[in-house]
Amino acid sequence: MLTNTLLLSNQLPSLQYSSTTERFDDTWEAPLATLLGLGRAAGADFVEYFLEHRNYISCLAEEDTITSISPSLSTGAGVRVFRGKADCYVSTNNLTFNGLKAALEKALSILGLQLPGPSAFIPEINLELLRDYASKRGKDGWLPLCSSIREMGEVLLDGTAQLNKKATHIQSRRASYFRDWQEVLVAGSDGTFARDIRLTQSVGFNLLCADGANRSSIGERAGNTSDPNFLKTWDYQKASEQIAESAGKMLYADYVESGTYPIIMANHFGGVIFHEACGHLLETTQIERQTTPFADKKGEKIAHESLTAWDEGRADNAFGTIDMDDEGMPAQRTLLIEKGILKNFLADRTGSVRTGHPRTGSGRRQNYTYAAASRMRNTYIDCGEHTTEDLFASVDKGIYCKKMGGGSVGATGQFNFSVDEAYLIENGKITKPLKGATLIGEAKEIMNKISLCSQDLELAPGFCGSVSGSIYTTVGQPHIKVDSITVGGR
C-alpha cells in the first residue's frame, strides 16, 4: 500500500521503488498504484497495467531428424487508458518505473490527456491484497519440472519412428511440440491486483501418404494446461496408430459427390464449426463492429431446441482453461445458448463499456503487445439426450464427418470447412470412406438444423486468432446430427 496519500506530482522523480524483477509479487503494488493514480489525476476514467514474463520453446521432428528448436524469452507490459467509451493501449518492454510512466504518458496523449502539473495531488489507488493464483495452486514450481530439450527430442523422434512402423506409402511424417510458460500481473485503478502463471503445452503428428494419384493428409494434436509432465506421459504409440489408420482409409477413398446431405459430425474437434461459425458471433467485439446477426437476439431462439452451449475457463486441464482472464477477472462459466435460446454474450471490459453486456471473464490476449478483447475459452455444445446409435439410425443416406480440417469463416458467419476423414452413411450404417468433402453454410441457418445431440461430449485443443492475437482455446461437442447442409465435392 502507499504510505503517502497526499503525493504531489513533482515528487515522482524522487520516488524509489524496489520491485522484484525475477517475478511479479506484492513489491509491485506501490509503483503500480502510484502510476494508476497518476493516470486518474490526468483525467482518465480507468487505467490498467498488464505485466508479463514469458518462456516459450518449440521443437519439430521431420522424418528421423530434429529440424528445429526455437526458444523465446520476453518481458514486457502494456497500459490501457479509458476516457468515456474511447480507449488506448500502449506497450513497452521497459518495466522500470520511468518506463511504465512513459508508456502511460503516451497513452494519455493519444486520448488528448496529459500528465498533471507539478503541484497536482496524485490520488491513492487502494489495490486489493495480491490475488495470487500462482502461489495458491503451486504453479511457481512448474517450469523446472517441464521436459528438457533432450526429452522433447527423444519423445518426438520416438513418435515419428512409430508412424514409420504403423503407416504405409508415407511421403512425410512430422511431430511437433511446444511449451508456453507465462507469468502475468494485472493492476487496475478499480483496485484489481492479481497474478497468475499459465503453462500451455501441445504435441501432435502430421502424416502425408501417397500412392500414385492417391493422397491423404491427416493431422492430430493433443493439448494441456497445468501439467508439467504432459509430454512425458503422452501416449504417442496410441496416437500414431490412430493417425496411421485414418491416413490408410483415406488414401484410397472415393471422392464425395457434392450435394445437400444430412450429416453426423463427430465429437472432439468437430466443435470447431460451432466455435468459428457461432462462437465468434457471440463476442462483444462483433457487436461493436455490427458484424453479428445475433446482436439484438438475446432472449430469443437462435438455434434448435436440442442445442445448449457453454463457454467457460474452468474445465480441468483443458486448453482454454484459465484461473483469471487477462484483465484480472476470475474464470467463470458462461451459458451462451440454452435449448436454442440465446442467453449471454462474451464480454471483456471494453465490450462491456460499449455494449452494456456484463463482463464474463473473457478478456484475453496473446501477449503484452496486445490489448485484451472478448475471446472464447473452452467453448462447446453440451450433451444431449440421445445415444450415438440414435443419431446414425436417423440417417438413410448422409455423411459421417469424423475428423475436421481447416476452413474459413466470413465476418457474419458464412463458413466452409474441409473434412479430413469422412464416411458414407447408408440406412443408418457407416459403409465406405469418402474424401474431398467441404461443409458450406451460414451460422444462423445451421444452428437451427442441429436437431440431435448425443451424450459423448469430448473437448479438443485449438488455436484462435482475432483482434488480440492468437490464443489457446478449446472446442468440443458430443456427436451431433445436422439435418441438412451443403457438401462440396466432385
CSV table of C-alpha atoms in Angstrom, one decimal:
chain,number,residue,atom,x,y,z
A,1,MET,CA,0.0,0.0,0.0
A,2,LEU,CA,1.1,3.6,-0.5
A,3,THR,CA,2.4,5.3,2.6
A,4,ASN,CA,1.7,8.9,1.5
A,5,THR,CA,-1.8,9.6,0.4
A,6,LEU,CA,-1.0,13.2,-0.4
A,7,LEU,CA,1.7,12.6,-3.1
A,8,LEU,CA,2.4,15.6,-5.3
A,9,SER,CA,3.2,15.2,-9.0
A,10,ASN,CA,6.6,17.0,-8.5
A,11,GLN,CA,7.6,14.3,-6.0
A,12,LEU,CA,7.5,11.5,-8.6
A,13,PRO,CA,11.2,11.9,-9.8
A,14,SER,CA,12.4,11.3,-6.2
A,15,LEU,CA,10.4,8.1,-5.5
A,16,GLN,CA,12.4,4.9,-5.1
A,17,TYR,CA,10.9,1.5,-5.6
A,18,SER,CA,12.5,-1.9,-5.3
A,19,SER,CA,10.2,-4.2,-7.2
A,20,THR,CA,11.3,-7.8,-7.7
A,21,THR,CA,12.4,-8.2,-11.3
A,22,GLU,CA,12.5,-12.0,-11.3
A,23,ARG,CA,8.9,-12.5,-10.5
A,24,PHE,CA,5.7,-10.4,-10.0
A,25,ASP,CA,4.9,-10.1,-6.3
A,26,ASP,CA,3.4,-7.6,-3.9
A,27,THR,CA,6.5,-5.4,-4.2
A,28,TRP,CA,4.9,-4.1,-7.4
A,29,GLU,CA,1.9,-2.8,-5.5
A,30,ALA,CA,3.4,0.6,-4.6
A,31,PRO,CA,4.8,1.7,-8.0
A,32,LEU,CA,1.7,0.4,-9.9
A,33,ALA,CA,-0.7,2.1,-7.5
A,34,THR,CA,1.2,5.4,-8.0
A,35,LEU,CA,1.1,5.1,-11.7
A,36,LEU,CA,-2.6,4.3,-11.7
A,37,GLY,CA,-3.3,7.3,-9.5
A,38,LEU,CA,-1.2,9.4,-11.9
A,39,GLY,CA,-3.4,8.3,-14.8
A,40,ARG,CA,-6.6,9.1,-12.9
A,41,ALA,CA,-5.2,12.5,-12.0
A,42,ALA,CA,-4.6,13.2,-15.7
A,43,GLY,CA,-8.4,12.7,-16.3
A,44,ALA,CA,-8.6,9.0,-17.3
A,45,ASP,CA,-11.7,7.2,-16.2
A,46,PHE,CA,-9.9,3.9,-15.9
A,47,VAL,CA,-6.3,2.8,-16.1
A,48,GLU,CA,-4.9,-0.8,-16.3
A,49,TYR,CA,-1.5,-2.3,-16.4
A,50,PHE,CA,-0.7,-5.8,-17.7
A,51,LEU,CA,2.8,-7.2,-17.0
A,52,GLU,CA,4.2,-10.3,-18.5
A,53,HIS,CA,7.2,-12.7,-18.3
A,54,ARG,CA,7.2,-15.4,-21.0
A,55,ASN,CA,9.3,-18.5,-21.6
A,56,TYR,CA,8.4,-20.4,-24.8
A,57,ILE,CA,10.1,-23.2,-26.7
A,58,SER,CA,9.0,-25.3,-29.7
A,59,CYS,CA,10.6,-28.5,-31.2
A,60,LEU,CA,10.0,-30.1,-34.6
A,61,ALA,CA,10.9,-33.6,-35.8
A,62,GLU,CA,10.7,-34.4,-39.5
A,63,GLU,CA,11.2,-38.0,-40.5
A,64,ASP,CA,14.0,-39.1,-38.2
A,65,THR,CA,15.7,-35.8,-37.5
A,66,ILE,CA,15.1,-32.8,-35.2
A,67,THR,CA,15.0,-30.0,-37.7
A,68,SER,CA,14.1,-27.0,-35.4
A,69,ILE,CA,14.3,-26.0,-31.8
A,70,SER,CA,13.0,-22.4,-31.2
A,71,PRO,CA,13.3,-20.9,-27.8
A,72,SER,CA,11.9,-17.4,-27.0
A,73,LEU,CA,12.1,-15.3,-23.8
A,74,SER,CA,10.2,-12.0,-23.4
A,75,THR,CA,9.3,-9.5,-20.7
A,76,GLY,CA,7.0,-6.5,-21.2
A,77,ALA,CA,4.0,-4.5,-20.1
A,78,GLY,CA,1.0,-2.7,-21.6
A,79,VAL,CA,-1.1,0.1,-20.2
A,80,ARG,CA,-4.7,0.7,-21.2
A,81,VAL,CA,-6.4,4.0,-20.6
A,82,PHE,CA,-10.1,4.7,-20.9
A,83,ARG,CA,-11.8,8.0,-21.4
A,84,GLY,CA,-15.5,7.6,-21.7
A,85,LYS,CA,-16.1,4.8,-24.3
A,86,ALA,CA,-12.7,5.5,-26.0
A,87,ASP,CA,-9.6,3.6,-25.0
A,88,CYS,CA,-6.0,3.4,-26.0
A,89,TYR,CA,-3.3,0.8,-25.4
A,90,VAL,CA,0.5,1.2,-25.4
A,91,SER,CA,3.1,-1.5,-24.7
A,92,THR,CA,6.7,-1.4,-23.7
A,93,ASN,CA,9.5,-3.8,-22.7
A,94,ASN,CA,10.9,-1.3,-20.2
A,95,LEU,CA,9.5,-2.3,-16.8
A,96,THR,CA,11.2,0.4,-14.8
A,97,PHE,CA,9.1,3.0,-13.1
A,98,ASN,CA,10.1,5.6,-15.6
A,99,GLY,CA,9.5,3.1,-18.5
A,100,LEU,CA,6.0,2.4,-17.3
A,101,LYS,CA,5.3,6.1,-16.7
A,102,ALA,CA,6.5,6.9,-20.3
A,103,ALA,CA,4.0,4.3,-21.7
A,104,LEU,CA,1.2,5.9,-19.6
A,105,GLU,CA,2.1,9.4,-20.8
A,106,LYS,CA,2.0,8.2,-24.4
A,107,ALA,CA,-1.4,6.5,-24.0
A,108,LEU,CA,-2.8,9.6,-22.2
A,109,SER,CA,-1.6,11.9,-25.0
A,110,ILE,CA,-3.4,9.8,-27.7
A,111,LEU,CA,-6.7,10.4,-25.8
A,112,GLY,CA,-6.0,14.1,-25.6
A,113,LEU,CA,-4.9,13.9,-21.9
A,114,GLN,CA,-1.6,14.9,-20.3
A,115,LEU,CA,0.2,14.3,-17.0
A,116,PRO,CA,-0.9,16.7,-14.3
A,117,GLY,CA,1.1,19.8,-13.3
A,118,PRO,CA,3.9,19.7,-10.6
A,119,SER,CA,1.6,20.8,-7.8
A,120,ALA,CA,-1.3,18.4,-8.6
A,121,PHE,CA,-2.2,15.7,-6.0
A,122,ILE,CA,-1.9,12.1,-7.1
A,123,PRO,CA,-4.9,10.1,-5.6
A,124,GLU,CA,-4.1,6.9,-3.8
A,125,ILE,CA,-5.3,3.8,-5.6
A,126,ASN,CA,-6.1,1.2,-3.0
A,127,LEU,CA,-5.2,-2.1,-4.6
A,128,GLU,CA,-6.6,-5.3,-3.2
A,129,LEU,CA,-4.3,-7.7,-1.4
A,130,LEU,CA,-2.5,-9.5,-4.2
A,131,ARG,CA,-4.8,-12.2,-5.5
A,132,ASP,CA,-2.1,-14.8,-6.4
A,133,TYR,CA,-3.4,-17.8,-8.2
A,134,ALA,CA,0.1,-19.0,-9.0
A,135,SER,CA,1.1,-19.3,-5.3
A,136,LYS,CA,-2.3,-20.7,-4.3
A,137,ARG,CA,-2.0,-23.6,-6.8
A,138,GLY,CA,1.7,-24.2,-6.5
A,139,LYS,CA,2.4,-23.0,-10.1
A,140,ASP,CA,5.7,-21.3,-9.2
A,141,GLY,CA,7.4,-24.7,-9.4
A,142,TRP,CA,6.0,-25.8,-12.7
A,143,LEU,CA,8.7,-24.6,-15.2
A,144,PRO,CA,11.7,-26.6,-13.8
A,145,LEU,CA,9.5,-29.8,-14.0
A,146,CYS,CA,8.8,-29.5,-17.7
A,147,SER,CA,10.6,-31.7,-20.2
A,148,SER,CA,14.2,-30.8,-21.1
A,149,ILE,CA,15.2,-30.1,-24.7
A,150,ARG,CA,16.7,-33.6,-24.8
A,151,GLU,CA,13.5,-35.2,-23.6
A,152,MET,CA,11.5,-33.2,-26.2
A,153,GLY,CA,13.6,-34.5,-29.0
A,154,GLU,CA,13.6,-38.1,-27.8
A,155,VAL,CA,9.8,-38.2,-27.5
A,156,LEU,CA,9.2,-36.6,-30.9
A,157,LEU,CA,11.7,-38.9,-32.6
A,158,ASP,CA,10.1,-42.0,-31.0
A,159,GLY,CA,6.8,-40.7,-32.2
A,160,THR,CA,7.9,-40.4,-35.9
A,161,ALA,CA,9.5,-43.8,-35.7
A,162,GLN,CA,6.2,-45.3,-34.6
A,163,LEU,CA,4.5,-43.6,-37.6
A,164,ASN,CA,7.0,-45.2,-39.8
A,165,LYS,CA,6.1,-48.6,-38.4
A,166,LYS,CA,2.3,-48.1,-38.4
A,167,ALA,CA,1.7,-46.3,-41.8
A,168,THR,CA,2.3,-47.3,-45.4
A,169,HIS,CA,3.0,-45.2,-48.5
A,170,ILE,CA,4.5,-42.5,-46.4
A,171,GLN,CA,5.6,-39.3,-48.1
A,172,SER,CA,6.3,-37.2,-45.0
A,173,ARG,CA,5.9,-37.5,-41.3
A,174,ARG,CA,6.3,-34.8,-38.7
A,175,ALA,CA,5.9,-34.5,-34.9
A,176,SER,CA,5.9,-31.1,-33.2
A,177,TYR,CA,5.7,-29.9,-29.6
A,178,PHE,CA,5.7,-26.5,-27.8
A,179,ARG,CA,5.7,-25.4,-24.2
A,180,ASP,CA,4.5,-21.9,-23.4
A,181,TRP,CA,5.1,-20.6,-19.8
A,182,GLN,CA,3.6,-17.2,-18.9
A,183,GLU,CA,3.6,-15.2,-15.7
A,184,VAL,CA,1.2,-12.2,-15.7
A,185,LEU,CA,0.3,-9.4,-13.3
A,186,VAL,CA,-2.8,-7.2,-13.7
A,187,ALA,CA,-3.3,-3.9,-11.8
A,188,GLY,CA,-6.3,-1.6,-12.4
A,189,SER,CA,-7.5,1.7,-11.0
A,190,ASP,CA,-10.6,-0.1,-9.8
A,191,GLY,CA,-8.4,-1.9,-7.2
A,192,THR,CA,-7.7,-5.1,-9.3
A,193,PHE,CA,-4.3,-6.6,-8.3
A,194,ALA,CA,-3.9,-10.2,-9.4
A,195,ARG,CA,-1.1,-12.6,-10.5
A,196,ASP,CA,-1.2,-15.9,-12.4
A,197,ILE,CA,1.1,-18.4,-14.1
A,198,ARG,CA,-0.1,-20.3,-17.2
A,199,LEU,CA,1.6,-23.4,-18.6
A,200,THR,CA,0.3,-24.5,-22.0
A,201,GLN,CA,1.6,-27.4,-24.0
A,202,SER,CA,0.7,-29.1,-27.2
A,203,VAL,CA,2.1,-32.1,-29.2
A,204,GLY,CA,0.9,-33.7,-32.4
A,205,PHE,CA,1.5,-35.6,-35.6
A,206,ASN,CA,1.2,-34.7,-39.3
A,207,LEU,CA,1.2,-37.6,-41.8
A,208,LEU,CA,1.1,-37.4,-45.6
A,209,CYS,CA,0.7,-40.6,-47.6
A,210,ALA,CA,0.8,-41.0,-51.3
A,211,ASP,CA,0.4,-43.9,-53.8
A,212,GLY,CA,0.3,-42.7,-57.4
A,213,ALA,CA,-2.5,-40.2,-57.7
A,214,ASN,CA,-4.0,-41.2,-54.4
A,215,ARG,CA,-3.1,-39.0,-51.4
A,216,SER,CA,-4.2,-38.5,-47.9
A,217,SER,CA,-3.1,-36.0,-45.2
A,218,ILE,CA,-4.1,-36.3,-41.6
A,219,GLY,CA,-3.1,-34.3,-38.5
A,220,GLU,CA,-3.8,-34.8,-34.8
A,221,ARG,CA,-2.9,-32.7,-31.7
A,222,ALA,CA,-3.2,-33.1,-28.0
A,223,GLY,CA,-3.0,-30.2,-25.6
A,224,ASN,CA,-2.9,-29.5,-21.9
A,225,THR,CA,-2.7,-26.8,-19.3
A,226,SER,CA,-1.1,-27.1,-15.9
A,227,ASP,CA,0.6,-30.5,-16.1
A,228,PRO,CA,4.4,-30.2,-16.3
A,229,ASN,CA,4.7,-33.9,-17.1
A,230,PHE,CA,2.3,-33.7,-20.1
A,231,LEU,CA,4.8,-34.6,-22.8
A,232,LYS,CA,6.4,-37.4,-20.7
A,233,THR,CA,3.0,-39.1,-20.4
A,234,TRP,CA,1.8,-38.6,-24.0
A,235,ASP,CA,0.8,-41.9,-25.5
A,236,TYR,CA,2.5,-41.5,-28.9
A,237,GLN,CA,2.0,-45.2,-29.7
A,238,LYS,CA,-1.7,-44.9,-29.5
A,239,ALA,CA,-1.7,-41.6,-31.4
A,240,SER,CA,0.4,-43.0,-34.1
A,241,GLU,CA,-1.9,-46.0,-34.6
A,242,GLN,CA,-4.9,-43.8,-34.9
A,243,ILE,CA,-3.4,-41.4,-37.4
A,244,ALA,CA,-1.9,-44.2,-39.5
A,245,GLU,CA,-5.3,-45.9,-39.6
A,246,SER,CA,-7.1,-42.8,-40.7
A,247,ALA,CA,-4.5,-42.0,-43.3
A,248,GLY,CA,-4.7,-45.5,-44.7
A,249,LYS,CA,-8.5,-45.4,-45.0
A,250,MET,CA,-8.5,-42.0,-46.7
A,251,LEU,CA,-5.7,-42.9,-49.2
A,252,TYR,CA,-7.9,-44.9,-51.5
A,253,ALA,CA,-11.3,-43.4,-50.5
A,254,ASP,CA,-13.7,-42.3,-53.2
A,255,TYR,CA,-14.4,-38.6,-53.7
A,256,VAL,CA,-17.7,-37.4,-52.2
A,257,GLU,CA,-20.4,-36.2,-54.6
A,258,SER,CA,-21.4,-32.6,-54.0
A,259,GLY,CA,-25.0,-32.0,-52.8
A,260,THR,CA,-27.1,-31.4,-49.8
A,261,TYR,CA,-27.0,-34.1,-47.1
A,262,PRO,CA,-27.8,-34.8,-43.5
A,263,ILE,CA,-24.6,-35.3,-41.6
A,264,ILE,CA,-23.4,-36.7,-38.4
A,265,MET,CA,-20.5,-34.7,-37.0
A,266,ALA,CA,-18.1,-36.4,-34.6
A,267,ASN,CA,-17.4,-35.1,-31.1
A,268,HIS,CA,-14.0,-33.7,-30.1
A,269,PHE,CA,-12.6,-31.4,-32.8
A,270,GLY,CA,-16.0,-31.4,-34.6
A,271,GLY,CA,-16.8,-28.5,-32.3
A,272,VAL,CA,-14.6,-26.2,-34.4
A,273,ILE,CA,-17.5,-25.3,-36.6
A,274,PHE,CA,-19.6,-24.0,-33.7
A,275,HIS,CA,-16.5,-22.1,-32.4
A,276,GLU,CA,-15.9,-20.4,-35.7
A,277,ALA,CA,-19.4,-20.0,-37.2
A,278,CYS,CA,-21.3,-19.1,-34.0
A,279,GLY,CA,-18.9,-18.6,-31.0
A,280,HIS,CA,-17.2,-15.6,-32.6
A,281,LEU,CA,-20.5,-14.0,-33.3
A,282,LEU,CA,-21.3,-14.0,-29.6
A,283,GLU,CA,-18.2,-12.0,-28.7
A,284,THR,CA,-18.9,-8.3,-27.9
A,285,THR,CA,-16.2,-7.3,-30.4
A,286,GLN,CA,-18.6,-8.4,-33.1
A,287,ILE,CA,-21.4,-6.3,-31.6
A,288,GLU,CA,-19.2,-3.3,-31.6
A,289,ARG,CA,-18.4,-3.9,-35.3
A,290,GLN,CA,-22.0,-4.6,-36.1
A,291,THR,CA,-21.0,-7.9,-37.8
A,292,THR,CA,-23.1,-10.4,-35.9
A,293,PRO,CA,-26.7,-11.3,-36.8
A,294,PHE,CA,-27.3,-12.1,-33.1
A,295,ALA,CA,-26.6,-8.6,-31.7
A,296,ASP,CA,-30.2,-7.9,-30.7
A,297,LYS,CA,-31.3,-11.6,-30.2
A,298,LYS,CA,-30.6,-12.1,-26.5
A,299,GLY,CA,-33.5,-14.0,-25.0
A,300,GLU,CA,-34.6,-15.1,-28.5
A,301,LYS,CA,-34.4,-18.5,-30.2
A,302,ILE,CA,-31.3,-18.7,-32.5
A,303,ALA,CA,-30.8,-22.4,-32.6
A,304,HIS,CA,-32.6,-25.7,-32.5
A,305,GLU,CA,-34.1,-26.5,-29.1
A,306,SER,CA,-31.8,-29.5,-28.8
A,307,LEU,CA,-28.7,-27.3,-28.6
A,308,THR,CA,-27.2,-25.9,-25.3
A,309,ALA,CA,-23.8,-24.3,-25.5
A,310,TRP,CA,-21.2,-23.1,-22.9
A,311,ASP,CA,-18.1,-21.1,-22.8
A,312,GLU,CA,-16.0,-21.4,-19.6
A,313,GLY,CA,-12.5,-21.3,-18.2
A,314,ARG,CA,-12.7,-23.9,-15.5
A,315,ALA,CA,-12.6,-27.4,-17.1
A,316,ASP,CA,-9.7,-29.4,-15.7
A,317,ASN,CA,-6.5,-29.1,-17.9
A,318,ALA,CA,-8.5,-28.1,-21.0
A,319,PHE,CA,-6.6,-26.0,-23.5
A,320,GLY,CA,-8.6,-22.8,-22.8
A,321,THR,CA,-8.7,-23.1,-19.0
A,322,ILE,CA,-7.6,-20.0,-17.1
A,323,ASP,CA,-7.9,-19.1,-13.4
A,324,MET,CA,-8.3,-15.5,-14.3
A,325,ASP,CA,-8.5,-13.6,-17.6
A,326,ASP,CA,-6.0,-11.0,-18.8
A,327,GLU,CA,-8.0,-8.3,-17.1
A,328,GLY,CA,-7.7,-10.0,-13.7
A,329,MET,CA,-11.3,-11.3,-13.5
A,330,PRO,CA,-11.7,-14.8,-12.1
A,331,ALA,CA,-12.7,-17.5,-14.5
A,332,GLN,CA,-16.4,-18.5,-14.7
A,333,ARG,CA,-18.9,-20.5,-16.7
A,334,THR,CA,-21.0,-18.6,-19.2
A,335,LEU,CA,-24.1,-20.1,-20.6
A,336,LEU,CA,-24.3,-19.0,-24.2
A,337,ILE,CA,-27.3,-20.9,-25.5
A,338,GLU,CA,-29.9,-22.8,-23.6
A,339,LYS,CA,-32.2,-25.1,-25.5
A,340,GLY,CA,-31.9,-22.8,-28.5
A,341,ILE,CA,-32.3,-19.5,-26.6
A,342,LEU,CA,-29.5,-17.0,-26.7
A,343,LYS,CA,-28.6,-16.3,-23.0
A,344,ASN,CA,-25.3,-14.3,-22.9
A,345,PHE,CA,-22.6,-12.7,-24.9
A,346,LEU,CA,-18.8,-12.9,-24.1
A,347,ALA,CA,-17.6,-9.5,-22.8
A,348,ASP,CA,-14.3,-8.0,-21.8
A,349,ARG,CA,-14.1,-4.6,-20.1
A,350,THR,CA,-14.2,-2.7,-23.4
A,351,GLY,CA,-17.1,-4.7,-24.7
A,352,SER,CA,-19.0,-4.2,-21.5
A,353,VAL,CA,-18.4,-0.4,-21.6
A,354,ARG,CA,-19.5,-0.1,-25.2
A,355,THR,CA,-22.4,-2.6,-25.4
A,356,GLY,CA,-23.7,-2.8,-21.9
A,357,HIS,CA,-23.3,-6.6,-21.6
A,358,PRO,CA,-21.8,-7.8,-18.3
A,359,ARG,CA,-18.1,-8.9,-18.2
A,360,THR,CA,-17.7,-12.6,-18.3
A,361,GLY,CA,-14.0,-13.2,-17.6
A,362,SER,CA,-13.3,-13.3,-21.3
A,363,GLY,CA,-10.7,-10.6,-21.7
A,364,ARG,CA,-7.8,-12.4,-23.4
A,365,ARG,CA,-4.7,-11.5,-25.4
A,366,GLN,CA,-1.7,-13.3,-27.0
A,367,ASN,CA,0.9,-11.3,-25.0
A,368,TYR,CA,1.6,-7.8,-23.6
A,369,THR,CA,1.8,-6.2,-27.1
A,370,TYR,CA,-2.0,-6.6,-27.5
A,371,ALA,CA,-4.9,-5.1,-25.6
A,372,ALA,CA,-7.3,-7.6,-24.2
A,373,ALA,CA,-10.5,-8.3,-26.2
A,374,SER,CA,-13.6,-10.6,-25.7
A,375,ARG,CA,-12.4,-14.1,-26.6
A,376,MET,CA,-13.5,-17.6,-26.2
A,377,ARG,CA,-12.0,-20.1,-23.6
A,378,ASN,CA,-13.4,-23.6,-23.5
A,379,THR,CA,-16.4,-23.4,-25.9
A,380,TYR,CA,-18.6,-26.4,-26.6
A,381,ILE,CA,-22.0,-27.8,-27.4
A,382,ASP,CA,-23.3,-29.6,-24.3
A,383,CYS,CA,-24.5,-33.2,-24.1
A,384,GLY,CA,-28.0,-34.1,-25.4
A,385,GLU,CA,-30.4,-36.8,-24.6
A,386,HIS,CA,-29.7,-39.3,-27.4
A,387,THR,CA,-27.2,-42.1,-28.0
A,388,THR,CA,-24.8,-42.0,-30.9
A,389,GLU,CA,-26.6,-45.0,-32.3
A,390,ASP,CA,-29.8,-42.9,-32.3
A,391,LEU,CA,-28.1,-40.3,-34.5
A,392,PHE,CA,-26.9,-42.8,-37.1
A,393,ALA,CA,-30.2,-44.7,-37.1
A,394,SER,CA,-32.0,-41.5,-38.1
A,395,VAL,CA,-30.0,-41.1,-41.4
A,396,ASP,CA,-30.9,-43.0,-44.5
A,397,LYS,CA,-28.2,-41.5,-46.7
A,398,GLY,CA,-25.7,-39.0,-45.4
A,399,ILE,CA,-22.1,-38.3,-44.4
A,400,TYR,CA,-20.2,-39.0,-41.2
A,401,CYS,CA,-17.7,-36.3,-40.6
A,402,LYS,CA,-15.2,-38.0,-38.3
A,403,LYS,CA,-12.3,-35.6,-38.5
A,404,MET,CA,-12.5,-31.9,-39.4
A,405,GLY,CA,-9.7,-30.0,-41.2
A,406,GLY,CA,-9.1,-26.3,-41.9
A,407,GLY,CA,-11.6,-23.7,-43.1
A,408,SER,CA,-12.6,-20.1,-43.3
A,409,VAL,CA,-15.4,-18.0,-41.8
A,410,GLY,CA,-16.8,-14.7,-43.1
A,411,ALA,CA,-17.5,-11.7,-40.9
A,412,THR,CA,-21.1,-12.6,-40.3
A,413,GLY,CA,-20.9,-16.4,-40.0
A,414,GLN,CA,-20.7,-17.8,-43.5
A,415,PHE,CA,-18.3,-20.7,-43.4
A,416,ASN,CA,-16.6,-23.5,-45.3
A,417,PHE,CA,-14.7,-26.3,-43.7
A,418,SER,CA,-12.8,-29.2,-45.2
A,419,VAL,CA,-13.3,-32.7,-43.8
A,420,ASP,CA,-10.1,-34.7,-43.4
A,421,GLU,CA,-11.9,-38.0,-42.7
A,422,ALA,CA,-15.4,-38.8,-43.8
A,423,TYR,CA,-17.6,-41.9,-44.5
A,424,LEU,CA,-20.8,-42.6,-46.3
A,425,ILE,CA,-23.9,-43.4,-44.1
A,426,GLU,CA,-26.4,-45.7,-45.7
A,427,ASN,CA,-29.5,-47.0,-43.9
A,428,GLY,CA,-28.1,-45.9,-40.5
A,429,LYS,CA,-24.7,-47.7,-41.1
A,430,ILE,CA,-21.2,-46.5,-41.9
A,431,THR,CA,-20.3,-48.0,-45.3
A,432,LYS,CA,-17.3,-46.6,-47.2
A,433,PRO,CA,-14.7,-43.9,-46.7
A,434,LEU,CA,-15.0,-40.6,-48.6
A,435,LYS,CA,-12.6,-37.7,-49.2
A,436,GLY,CA,-12.7,-34.2,-50.6
A,437,ALA,CA,-15.8,-33.1,-48.6
A,438,THR,CA,-16.3,-29.5,-47.7
A,439,LEU,CA,-19.1,-28.2,-45.5
A,440,ILE,CA,-20.6,-24.9,-46.6
A,441,GLY,CA,-23.2,-22.9,-44.7
A,442,GLU,CA,-24.2,-19.9,-42.6
A,443,ALA,CA,-24.3,-19.8,-38.8
A,444,LYS,CA,-27.8,-18.5,-38.3
A,445,GLU,CA,-29.2,-21.3,-40.6
A,446,ILE,CA,-27.1,-24.2,-39.5
A,447,MET,CA,-27.7,-23.6,-35.7
A,448,ASN,CA,-31.4,-24.4,-36.3
A,449,LYS,CA,-30.6,-27.6,-38.1
A,450,ILE,CA,-28.6,-29.3,-35.3
A,451,SER,CA,-31.5,-31.5,-34.3
A,452,LEU,CA,-29.9,-34.3,-32.3
A,453,CYS,CA,-27.0,-34.3,-29.8
A,454,SER,CA,-25.6,-37.4,-28.2
A,455,GLN,CA,-24.1,-37.9,-24.7
A,456,ASP,CA,-20.4,-38.3,-25.5
A,457,LEU,CA,-19.0,-34.8,-25.1
A,458,GLU,CA,-15.3,-34.5,-25.8
A,459,LEU,CA,-13.0,-31.5,-25.9
A,460,ALA,CA,-10.1,-30.7,-28.2
A,461,PRO,CA,-7.3,-28.1,-28.2
A,462,GLY,CA,-7.3,-25.3,-30.7
A,463,PHE,CA,-5.7,-22.0,-31.7
A,464,CYS,CA,-7.8,-18.9,-32.3
A,465,GLY,CA,-6.7,-15.7,-34.0
A,466,SER,CA,-8.6,-12.4,-33.6
A,467,VAL,CA,-8.0,-8.8,-32.7
A,468,SER,CA,-6.0,-9.6,-29.6
A,469,GLY,CA,-3.7,-12.1,-31.3
A,470,SER,CA,-3.5,-15.9,-31.3
A,471,ILE,CA,-4.7,-17.6,-28.1
A,472,TYR,CA,-5.2,-21.1,-26.8
A,473,THR,CA,-8.8,-22.3,-26.8
A,474,THR,CA,-10.9,-25.5,-26.5
A,475,VAL,CA,-13.5,-26.6,-28.9
A,476,GLY,CA,-15.9,-29.5,-28.3
A,477,GLN,CA,-19.2,-31.2,-28.6
A,478,PRO,CA,-20.8,-34.6,-28.5
A,479,HIS,CA,-21.8,-36.3,-31.8
A,480,ILE,CA,-24.4,-34.1,-33.4
A,481,LYS,CA,-26.8,-34.5,-36.3
A,482,VAL,CA,-27.3,-31.7,-38.8
A,483,ASP,CA,-30.5,-32.3,-40.8
A,484,SER,CA,-29.1,-30.8,-44.0
A,485,ILE,CA,-26.0,-28.9,-45.1
A,486,THR,CA,-24.4,-28.2,-48.4
A,487,VAL,CA,-21.4,-30.5,-49.1
A,488,GLY,CA,-18.9,-29.5,-51.7
A,489,GLY,CA,-17.1,-32.4,-53.5
A,490,ARG,CA,-16.8,-33.7,-57.1
